Amino acid sequence: MASTVTAAEVSKNFGAYQDAAVREPVVITKNGRPRTVLMAYEDFVRLSKRDRRVQRTADLTDAEIEAVETAELTPDPAHLSAPAGKHAAD
C-alpha cells in the first residue's frame, strides 16, 4: 500500500520520504491530486524491464509481416514466462 503526502510535506522532509519510498511507493499530491510517485530504484528498474514496446501493425514493413507470418513457436513456451533477460533453462 502506498503512502500519500503533499508536495509541501515532501519538500519539508525529503530525506524521511526518500527512506519511506524504499519500503513502499510514496504518492505525492499537488492541489489535492496525485501527481508523482517516489519509489525505490530497484522497483523502477523492475517496472522498466516490464515495459513493452507497442507498434501498430499498419506500420510494419512487408519484410516484418512476412517474418511474423513465417515464425514458428517452440514446443515448450516456458521461455515466454521467464523474467526479462533470463531464459527458462538458466
Short mmCIF file of C-alpha atoms in Angstrom, two decimals:
data_model
loop_
_atom_site.label_atom_id
_atom_site.label_comp_id
_atom_site.label_asym_id
_atom_site.label_seq_id
_atom_site.Cartn_x
_atom_site.Cartn_y
_atom_site.Cartn_z
CA MET A 1 0.00 0.00 0.00
CA ALA A 2 1.44 3.38 -0.97
CA SER A 3 1.63 6.38 1.33
CA THR A 4 0.15 9.65 0.10
CA VAL A 5 1.63 13.03 1.04
CA THR A 6 1.52 16.58 -0.26
CA ALA A 7 4.36 18.12 -2.23
CA ALA A 8 4.80 20.64 0.60
CA GLU A 9 5.29 17.82 3.13
CA VAL A 10 7.87 16.16 0.91
CA SER A 11 9.82 19.39 0.41
CA LYS A 12 9.96 19.94 4.20
CA ASN A 13 11.23 16.45 4.99
CA PHE A 14 12.55 14.91 1.77
CA GLY A 15 15.01 12.57 3.50
CA ALA A 16 12.30 10.85 5.53
CA TYR A 17 10.09 10.34 2.47
CA GLN A 18 13.05 9.13 0.46
CA ASP A 19 13.67 6.49 3.14
CA ALA A 20 9.96 5.61 3.20
CA ALA A 21 9.96 5.14 -0.58
CA VAL A 22 12.48 2.31 -0.22
CA ARG A 23 9.84 0.38 1.75
CA GLU A 24 6.78 1.37 -0.31
CA PRO A 25 5.91 3.89 -3.04
CA VAL A 26 5.05 7.40 -1.87
CA VAL A 27 2.35 9.17 -3.88
CA ILE A 28 2.95 12.93 -3.94
CA THR A 29 -0.06 15.15 -4.44
CA LYS A 30 -0.31 18.71 -5.68
CA ASN A 31 -3.52 20.69 -5.24
CA GLY A 32 -5.15 17.56 -3.82
CA ARG A 33 -4.44 15.37 -6.85
CA PRO A 34 -1.84 12.61 -7.27
CA ARG A 35 0.97 13.96 -9.40
CA THR A 36 4.15 11.92 -8.93
CA VAL A 37 5.39 8.78 -7.20
CA LEU A 38 8.63 8.39 -5.27
CA MET A 39 9.80 4.76 -5.31
CA ALA A 40 12.82 2.58 -4.72
CA TYR A 41 15.26 2.45 -7.62
CA GLU A 42 15.01 -1.37 -7.73
CA ASP A 43 11.23 -1.09 -8.22
CA PHE A 44 11.74 1.42 -11.02
CA VAL A 45 14.21 -0.89 -12.78
CA ARG A 46 11.86 -3.87 -12.39
CA LEU A 47 8.91 -1.92 -13.80
CA SER A 48 11.02 -0.52 -16.64
CA LYS A 49 12.00 -4.02 -17.73
CA ARG A 50 8.33 -4.97 -17.91
CA ASP A 51 7.57 -2.07 -20.21
CA ARG A 52 6.71 -3.31 -23.66
CA ARG A 53 7.09 -1.63 -26.99
CA VAL A 54 3.87 -1.31 -28.93
CA GLN A 55 3.74 -0.92 -32.67
CA ARG A 56 0.75 -0.62 -34.97
CA THR A 57 0.55 -3.46 -37.45
CA ALA A 58 -0.25 -0.91 -40.16
CA ASP A 59 3.27 0.48 -39.65
CA LEU A 60 5.04 -2.85 -40.27
CA THR A 61 7.10 -3.32 -43.40
CA ASP A 62 6.40 -6.20 -45.80
CA ALA A 63 9.53 -7.96 -44.52
CA GLU A 64 8.35 -7.67 -40.90
CA ILE A 65 4.91 -9.02 -41.80
CA GLU A 66 6.48 -11.96 -43.61
CA ALA A 67 8.74 -12.67 -40.61
CA VAL A 68 5.69 -12.79 -38.34
CA GLU A 69 3.77 -14.97 -40.76
CA THR A 70 6.61 -17.49 -41.09
CA ALA A 71 7.61 -17.54 -37.41
CA GLU A 72 7.14 -20.82 -35.54
CA LEU A 73 6.55 -21.33 -31.84
CA THR A 74 8.78 -23.70 -29.94
CA PRO A 75 7.09 -26.79 -28.49
CA ASP A 76 7.75 -25.58 -24.92
CA PRO A 77 6.64 -21.96 -24.43
CA ALA A 78 8.15 -21.74 -20.89
CA HIS A 79 10.63 -19.14 -22.12
CA LEU A 80 7.72 -16.72 -22.57
CA SER A 81 7.18 -16.62 -18.78
CA ALA A 82 10.84 -16.10 -17.87
CA PRO A 83 11.87 -12.71 -16.45
CA ALA A 84 13.32 -10.25 -18.97
CA GLY A 85 16.91 -11.10 -19.84
CA LYS A 86 16.57 -14.67 -18.50
CA HIS A 87 15.97 -17.94 -20.26
CA ALA A 88 13.89 -20.77 -18.81
CA ALA A 89 16.96 -23.04 -18.83
CA ASP A 90 19.06 -20.54 -16.78
#
